[in-house]
CSV table of C-alpha atoms (C1' of nucleotides) in Angstrom, one decimal:
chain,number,residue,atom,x,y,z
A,84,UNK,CA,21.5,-57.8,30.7
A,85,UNK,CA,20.6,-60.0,27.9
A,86,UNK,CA,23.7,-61.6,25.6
A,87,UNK,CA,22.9,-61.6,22.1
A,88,UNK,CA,25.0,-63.8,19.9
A,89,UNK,CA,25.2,-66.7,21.5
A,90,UNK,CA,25.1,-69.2,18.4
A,91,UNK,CA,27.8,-67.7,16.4
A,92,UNK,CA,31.2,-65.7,16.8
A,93,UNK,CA,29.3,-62.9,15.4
A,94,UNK,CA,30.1,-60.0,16.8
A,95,UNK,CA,27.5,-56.9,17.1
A,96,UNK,CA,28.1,-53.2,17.2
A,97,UNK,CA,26.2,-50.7,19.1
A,98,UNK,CA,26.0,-47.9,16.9
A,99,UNK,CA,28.6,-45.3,18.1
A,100,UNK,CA,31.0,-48.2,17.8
A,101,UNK,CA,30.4,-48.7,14.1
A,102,UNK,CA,30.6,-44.8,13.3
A,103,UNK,CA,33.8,-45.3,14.9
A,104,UNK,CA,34.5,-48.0,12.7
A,105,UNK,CA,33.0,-46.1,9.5
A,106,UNK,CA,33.8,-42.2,10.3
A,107,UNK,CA,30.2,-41.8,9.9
A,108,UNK,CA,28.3,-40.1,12.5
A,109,UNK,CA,25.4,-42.2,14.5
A,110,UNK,CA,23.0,-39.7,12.8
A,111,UNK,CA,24.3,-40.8,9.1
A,112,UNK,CA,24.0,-44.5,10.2
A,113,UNK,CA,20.2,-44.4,11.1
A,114,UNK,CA,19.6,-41.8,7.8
A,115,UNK,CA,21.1,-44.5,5.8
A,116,UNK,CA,18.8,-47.3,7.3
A,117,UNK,CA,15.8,-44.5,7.4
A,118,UNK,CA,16.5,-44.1,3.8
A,119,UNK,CA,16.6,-47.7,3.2
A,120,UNK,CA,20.7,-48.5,2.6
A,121,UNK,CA,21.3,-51.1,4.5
A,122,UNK,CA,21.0,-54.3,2.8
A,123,UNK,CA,18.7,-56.6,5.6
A,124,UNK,CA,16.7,-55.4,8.7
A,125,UNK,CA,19.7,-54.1,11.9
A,126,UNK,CA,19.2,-56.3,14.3
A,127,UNK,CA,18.1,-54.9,17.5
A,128,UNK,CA,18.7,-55.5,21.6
A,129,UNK,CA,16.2,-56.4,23.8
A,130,UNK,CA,16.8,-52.9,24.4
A,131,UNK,CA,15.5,-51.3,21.3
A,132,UNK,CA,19.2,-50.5,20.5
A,133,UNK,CA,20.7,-50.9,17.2
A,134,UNK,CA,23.0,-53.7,16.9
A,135,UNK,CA,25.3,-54.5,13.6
A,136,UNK,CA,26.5,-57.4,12.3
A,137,UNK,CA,30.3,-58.2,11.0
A,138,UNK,CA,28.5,-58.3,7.9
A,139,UNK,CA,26.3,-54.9,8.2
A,140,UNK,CA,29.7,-53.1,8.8
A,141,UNK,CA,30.8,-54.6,5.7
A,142,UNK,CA,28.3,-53.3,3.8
A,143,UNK,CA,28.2,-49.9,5.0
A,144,UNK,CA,32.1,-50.2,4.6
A,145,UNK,CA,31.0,-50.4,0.9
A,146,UNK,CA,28.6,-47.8,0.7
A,147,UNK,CA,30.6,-45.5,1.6
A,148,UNK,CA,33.4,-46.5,-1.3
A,149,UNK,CA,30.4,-45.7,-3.8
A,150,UNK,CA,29.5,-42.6,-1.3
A,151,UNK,CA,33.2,-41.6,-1.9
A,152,UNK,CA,33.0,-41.9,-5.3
A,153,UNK,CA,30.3,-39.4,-6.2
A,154,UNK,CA,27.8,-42.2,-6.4
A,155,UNK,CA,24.3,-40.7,-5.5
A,156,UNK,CA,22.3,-42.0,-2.8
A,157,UNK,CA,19.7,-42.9,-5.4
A,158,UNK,CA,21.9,-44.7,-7.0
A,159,UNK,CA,23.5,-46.7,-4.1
A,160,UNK,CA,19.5,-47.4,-3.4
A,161,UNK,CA,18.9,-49.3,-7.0
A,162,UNK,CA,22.1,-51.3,-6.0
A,163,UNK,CA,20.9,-52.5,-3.1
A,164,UNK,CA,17.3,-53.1,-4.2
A,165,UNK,CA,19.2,-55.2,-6.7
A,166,UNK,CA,21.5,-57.4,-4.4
A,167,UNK,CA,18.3,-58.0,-2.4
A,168,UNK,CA,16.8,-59.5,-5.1
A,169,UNK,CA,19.6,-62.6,-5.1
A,170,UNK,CA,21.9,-63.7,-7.1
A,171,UNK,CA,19.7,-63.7,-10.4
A,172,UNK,CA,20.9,-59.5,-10.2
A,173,UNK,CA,24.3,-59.9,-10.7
A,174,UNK,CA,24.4,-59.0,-14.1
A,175,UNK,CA,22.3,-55.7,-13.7
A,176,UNK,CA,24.7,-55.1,-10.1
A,177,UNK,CA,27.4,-55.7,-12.3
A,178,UNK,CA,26.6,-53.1,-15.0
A,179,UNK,CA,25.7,-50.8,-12.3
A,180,UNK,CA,29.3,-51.1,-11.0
A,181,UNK,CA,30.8,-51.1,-14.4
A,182,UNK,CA,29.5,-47.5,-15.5
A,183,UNK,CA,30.0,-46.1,-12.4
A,184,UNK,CA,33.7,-47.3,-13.0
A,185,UNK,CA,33.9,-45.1,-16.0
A,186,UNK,CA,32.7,-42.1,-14.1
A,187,UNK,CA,35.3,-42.8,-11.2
A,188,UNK,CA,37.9,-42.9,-13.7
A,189,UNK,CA,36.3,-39.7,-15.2
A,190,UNK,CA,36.4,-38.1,-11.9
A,191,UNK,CA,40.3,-39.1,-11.4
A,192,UNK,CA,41.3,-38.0,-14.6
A,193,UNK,CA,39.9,-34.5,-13.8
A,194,UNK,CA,41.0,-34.5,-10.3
A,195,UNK,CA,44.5,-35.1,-11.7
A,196,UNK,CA,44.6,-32.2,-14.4
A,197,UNK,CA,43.6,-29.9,-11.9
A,198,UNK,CA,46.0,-31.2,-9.7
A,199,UNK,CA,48.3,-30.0,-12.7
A,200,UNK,CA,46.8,-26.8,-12.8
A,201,UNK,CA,47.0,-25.9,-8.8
A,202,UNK,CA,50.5,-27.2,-9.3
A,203,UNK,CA,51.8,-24.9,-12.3
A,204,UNK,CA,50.2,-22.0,-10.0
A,205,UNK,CA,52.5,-23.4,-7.1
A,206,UNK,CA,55.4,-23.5,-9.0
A,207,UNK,CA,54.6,-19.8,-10.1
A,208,UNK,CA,54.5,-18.6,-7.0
A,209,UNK,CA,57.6,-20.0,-5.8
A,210,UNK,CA,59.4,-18.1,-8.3
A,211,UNK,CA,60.0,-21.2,-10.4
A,212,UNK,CA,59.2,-20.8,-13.7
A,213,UNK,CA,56.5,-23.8,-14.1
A,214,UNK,CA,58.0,-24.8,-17.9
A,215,UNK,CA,61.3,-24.8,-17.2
B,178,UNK,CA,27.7,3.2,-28.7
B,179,UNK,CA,31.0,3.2,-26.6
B,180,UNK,CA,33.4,0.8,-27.7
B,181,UNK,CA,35.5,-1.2,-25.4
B,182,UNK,CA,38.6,-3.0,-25.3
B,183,UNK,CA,40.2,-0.4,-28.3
B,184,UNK,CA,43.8,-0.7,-26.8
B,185,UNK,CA,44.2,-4.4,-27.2
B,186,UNK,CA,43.6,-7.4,-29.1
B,187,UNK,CA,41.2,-8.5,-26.5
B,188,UNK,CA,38.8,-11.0,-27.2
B,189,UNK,CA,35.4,-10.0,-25.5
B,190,UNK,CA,33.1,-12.6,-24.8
B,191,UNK,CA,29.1,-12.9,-23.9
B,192,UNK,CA,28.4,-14.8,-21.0
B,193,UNK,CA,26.5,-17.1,-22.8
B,194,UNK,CA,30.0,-18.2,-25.0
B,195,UNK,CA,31.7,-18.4,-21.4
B,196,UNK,CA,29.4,-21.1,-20.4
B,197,UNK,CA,30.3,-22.6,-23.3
B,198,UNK,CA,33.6,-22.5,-23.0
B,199,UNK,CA,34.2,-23.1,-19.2
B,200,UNK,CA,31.5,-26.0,-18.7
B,201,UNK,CA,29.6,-23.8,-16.4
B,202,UNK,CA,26.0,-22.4,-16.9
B,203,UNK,CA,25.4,-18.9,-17.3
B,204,UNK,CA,23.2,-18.8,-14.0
B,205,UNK,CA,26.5,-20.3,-12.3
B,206,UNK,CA,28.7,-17.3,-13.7
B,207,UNK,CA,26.3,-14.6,-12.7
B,208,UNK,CA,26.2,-16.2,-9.5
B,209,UNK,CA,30.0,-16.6,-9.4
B,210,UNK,CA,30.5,-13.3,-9.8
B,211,UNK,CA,27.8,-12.1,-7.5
B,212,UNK,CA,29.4,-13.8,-4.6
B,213,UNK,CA,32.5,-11.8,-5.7
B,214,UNK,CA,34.6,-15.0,-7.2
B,215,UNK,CA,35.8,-12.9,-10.2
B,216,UNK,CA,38.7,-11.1,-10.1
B,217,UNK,CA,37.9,-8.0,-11.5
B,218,UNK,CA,34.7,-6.0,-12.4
B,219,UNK,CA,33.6,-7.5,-15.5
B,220,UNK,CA,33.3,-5.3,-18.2
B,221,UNK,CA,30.0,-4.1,-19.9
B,222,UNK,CA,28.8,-3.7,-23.2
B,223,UNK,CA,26.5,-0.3,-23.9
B,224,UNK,CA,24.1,-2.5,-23.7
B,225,UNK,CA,24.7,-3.5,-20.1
B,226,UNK,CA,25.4,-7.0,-21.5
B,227,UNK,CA,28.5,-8.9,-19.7
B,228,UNK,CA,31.8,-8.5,-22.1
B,229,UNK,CA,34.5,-11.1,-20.5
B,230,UNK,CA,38.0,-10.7,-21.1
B,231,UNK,CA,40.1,-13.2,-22.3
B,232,UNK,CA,42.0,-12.8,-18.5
B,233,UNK,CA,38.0,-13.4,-16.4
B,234,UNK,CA,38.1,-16.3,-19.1
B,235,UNK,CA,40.8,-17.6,-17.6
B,236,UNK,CA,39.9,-17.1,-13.8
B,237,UNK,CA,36.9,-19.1,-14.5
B,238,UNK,CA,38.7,-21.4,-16.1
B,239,UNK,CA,41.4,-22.1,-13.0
B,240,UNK,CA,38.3,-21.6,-10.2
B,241,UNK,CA,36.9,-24.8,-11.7
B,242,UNK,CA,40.0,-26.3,-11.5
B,243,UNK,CA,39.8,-25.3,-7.4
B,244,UNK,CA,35.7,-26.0,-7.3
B,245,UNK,CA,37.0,-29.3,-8.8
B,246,UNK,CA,38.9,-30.2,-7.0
B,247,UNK,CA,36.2,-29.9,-3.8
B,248,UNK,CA,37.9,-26.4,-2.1
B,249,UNK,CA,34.3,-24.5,-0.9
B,250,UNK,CA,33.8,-21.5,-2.9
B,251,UNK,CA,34.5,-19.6,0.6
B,252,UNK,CA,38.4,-20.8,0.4
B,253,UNK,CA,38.6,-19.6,-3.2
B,254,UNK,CA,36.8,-16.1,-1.9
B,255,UNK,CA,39.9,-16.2,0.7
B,256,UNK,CA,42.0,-16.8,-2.1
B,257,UNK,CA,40.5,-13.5,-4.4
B,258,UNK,CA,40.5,-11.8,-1.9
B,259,UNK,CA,44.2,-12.2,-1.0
B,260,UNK,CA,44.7,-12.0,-5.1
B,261,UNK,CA,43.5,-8.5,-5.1
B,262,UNK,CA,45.5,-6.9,-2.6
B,263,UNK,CA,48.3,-7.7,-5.3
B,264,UNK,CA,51.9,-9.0,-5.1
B,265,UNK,CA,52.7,-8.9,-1.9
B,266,UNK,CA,50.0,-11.6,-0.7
B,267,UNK,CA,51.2,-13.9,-3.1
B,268,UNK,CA,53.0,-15.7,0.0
B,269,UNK,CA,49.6,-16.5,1.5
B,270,UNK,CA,48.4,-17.7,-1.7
B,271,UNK,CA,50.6,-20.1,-2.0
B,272,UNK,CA,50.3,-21.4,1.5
B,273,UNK,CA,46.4,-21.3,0.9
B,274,UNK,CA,47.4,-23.8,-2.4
B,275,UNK,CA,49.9,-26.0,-1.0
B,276,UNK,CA,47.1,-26.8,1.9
B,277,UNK,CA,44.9,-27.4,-0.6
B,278,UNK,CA,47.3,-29.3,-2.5
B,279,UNK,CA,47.2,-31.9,0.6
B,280,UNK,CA,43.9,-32.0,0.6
B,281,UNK,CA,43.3,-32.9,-3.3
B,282,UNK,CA,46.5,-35.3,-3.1
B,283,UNK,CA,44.5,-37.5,0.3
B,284,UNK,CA,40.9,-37.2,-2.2
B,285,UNK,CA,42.8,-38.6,-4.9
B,286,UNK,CA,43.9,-41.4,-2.3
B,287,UNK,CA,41.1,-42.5,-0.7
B,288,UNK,CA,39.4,-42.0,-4.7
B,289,UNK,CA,41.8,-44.9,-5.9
B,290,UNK,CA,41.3,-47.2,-3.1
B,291,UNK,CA,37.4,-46.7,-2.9
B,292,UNK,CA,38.0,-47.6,-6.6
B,293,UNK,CA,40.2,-51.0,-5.9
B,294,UNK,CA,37.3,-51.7,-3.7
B,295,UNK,CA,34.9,-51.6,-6.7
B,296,UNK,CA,37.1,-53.3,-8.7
B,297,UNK,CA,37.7,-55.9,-6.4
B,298,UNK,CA,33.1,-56.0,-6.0
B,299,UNK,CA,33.2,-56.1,-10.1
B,300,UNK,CA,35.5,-59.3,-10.0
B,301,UNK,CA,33.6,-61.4,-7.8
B,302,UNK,CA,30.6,-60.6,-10.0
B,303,UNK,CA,32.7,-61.4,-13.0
B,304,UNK,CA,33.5,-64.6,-10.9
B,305,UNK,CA,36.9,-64.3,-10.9
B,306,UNK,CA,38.3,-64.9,-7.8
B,307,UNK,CA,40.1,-61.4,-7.5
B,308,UNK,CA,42.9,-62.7,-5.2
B,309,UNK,CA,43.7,-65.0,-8.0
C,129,DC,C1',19.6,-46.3,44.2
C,130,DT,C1',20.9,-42.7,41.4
C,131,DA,C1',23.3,-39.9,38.0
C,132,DG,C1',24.6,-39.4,33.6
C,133,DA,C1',25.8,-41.3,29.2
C,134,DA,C1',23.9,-43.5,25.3
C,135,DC,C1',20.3,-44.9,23.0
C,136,DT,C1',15.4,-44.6,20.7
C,137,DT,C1',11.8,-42.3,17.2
C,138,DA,C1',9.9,-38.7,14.4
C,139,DG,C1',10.2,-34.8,12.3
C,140,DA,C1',12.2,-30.3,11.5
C,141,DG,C1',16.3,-27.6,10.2
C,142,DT,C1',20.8,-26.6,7.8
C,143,DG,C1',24.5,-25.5,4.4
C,144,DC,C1',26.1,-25.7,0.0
C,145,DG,C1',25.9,-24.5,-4.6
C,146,DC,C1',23.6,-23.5,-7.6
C,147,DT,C1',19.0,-23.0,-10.4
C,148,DC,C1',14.9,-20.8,-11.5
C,149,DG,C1',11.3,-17.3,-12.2
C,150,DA,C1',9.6,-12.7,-13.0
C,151,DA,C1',9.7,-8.5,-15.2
C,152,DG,C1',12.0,-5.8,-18.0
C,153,DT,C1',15.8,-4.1,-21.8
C,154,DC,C1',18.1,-4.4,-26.0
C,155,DA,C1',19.7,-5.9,-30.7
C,156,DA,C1',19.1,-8.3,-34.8
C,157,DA,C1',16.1,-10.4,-38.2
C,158,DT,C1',11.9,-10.4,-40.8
D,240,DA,C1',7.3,-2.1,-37.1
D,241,DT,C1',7.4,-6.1,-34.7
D,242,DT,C1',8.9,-10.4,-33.3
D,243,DT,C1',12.4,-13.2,-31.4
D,244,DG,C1',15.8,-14.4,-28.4
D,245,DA,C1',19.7,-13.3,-25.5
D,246,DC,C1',20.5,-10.6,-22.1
D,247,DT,C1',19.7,-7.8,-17.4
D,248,DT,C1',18.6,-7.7,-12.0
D,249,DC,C1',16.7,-9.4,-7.8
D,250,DG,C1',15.1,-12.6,-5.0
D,251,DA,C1',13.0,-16.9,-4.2
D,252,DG,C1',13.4,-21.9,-4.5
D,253,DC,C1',15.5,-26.4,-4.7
D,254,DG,C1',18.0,-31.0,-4.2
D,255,DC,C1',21.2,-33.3,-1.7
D,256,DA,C1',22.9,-35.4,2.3
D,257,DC,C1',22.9,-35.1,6.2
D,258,DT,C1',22.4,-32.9,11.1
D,259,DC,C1',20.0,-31.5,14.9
D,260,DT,C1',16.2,-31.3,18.3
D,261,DA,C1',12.9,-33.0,21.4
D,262,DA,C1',11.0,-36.1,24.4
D,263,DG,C1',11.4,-40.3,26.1
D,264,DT,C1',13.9,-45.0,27.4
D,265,DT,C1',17.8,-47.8,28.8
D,266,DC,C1',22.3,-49.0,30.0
D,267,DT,C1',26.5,-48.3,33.0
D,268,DA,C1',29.3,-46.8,36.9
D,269,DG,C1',29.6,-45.7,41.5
DNA sequence: CTAGAACTTAGAGTGCGCTCGAAGTCAAAT
DNA sequence: ATTTGACTTCGAGCGCACTCTAAGTTCTAG
């Protein structure tokens, strides 16, 4: 029954606890490190089991903002290749996040208009006439 | 050499000047319609060449707006298929859309806060504090 | 001590939404 | 008359992002 964390206040997560944490399932959480997401090595237990990090929750707290914004895997990949090179990336990590802004705001602005357009389709239906 | 469309002022259009117009590709509206997401039979030129109608035009036009808007092309067969039994499903339809509706309004939620999280990512690279 | 839940790895399988390829037809241009 | 290119059907193939299975290990509760 071995304690990890002894030196810091640094909590660790057994896996099902941070797809509780992160809706994603314990299957998406070891894809993601299979697949090389995570940003440093998940620690392990004596055990073999997976154990997270405040800090490894963070950052798959942040992949899944880019994942919820349309951002490829592929793309989430370069990023993190990136922030593992240190600091000296920031530019190119910055640039990264920039265009992907501009595609976010892309993908709100189209969200929105068909918003509109499911809308005026409601407001047909419910007898209203949509330009009145 | 039959010609078509004599009673109106109806526009008939190639399926190749659809994808044009609608964003999609022409493999996408054959497909569309072969899962049975158009509305009507589309017509046919002598030539067996697809003739769209100004109306399959615009049912292209507002499935996009659905597809869009992430509803699985087997709500929007639910939602033909309701369409074509005429008037008297147009109850259903609109309870189809205003679920819908719900579900577009929570992706353009979580959208915008994945999005402050970005922002939030691009300021600290900008090296602006962001809670400045 | 034992039962059962949770974990491990490696690799195969799945669902969605197209996308592509093959083989053929047809119309317009040269 | 022939070449070019857009079209047709049908079925297979593909990329993405997981998701699941299998076989084995380990943790937890009683």
């Amino acid at each position: 029954m071995p304690i990890e964390n002894v030196t810091t206040a640094e909590l660790s997560l057994s896996i099902s606890q941070v797809a509780e944490r992160t809706g994603l399932t314990t299957h998406a959480l070891r894809y993601y490190e299979r697949v090389g997401l995570m940003l440093e090595r998940i620690g392990r237990a004596s055990s073999s089991h997976r154990r997270y990090s405040e800090a490894d929750v963070r950052w798959v707290t942040f992949i899944t903002k880019l994942r919820s914004t349309a951002m490829p895997i592929s793309r989430v990949l370069e990023y993190v290749k990136l922030a593992r090179r240190g600091e000296e990336t920031i530019p190119e990590r910055l640039e990264l996040l920039l265009i992907h802004r501009v595609s976010v705001a892309a993908q709100l602005d189209e969200m929105a208009t068909s918003l509109a357009a499911i809308d005026f389709k409601i407001a047909t239906y419910q007898g209203r006439t949509p330009t009145e």
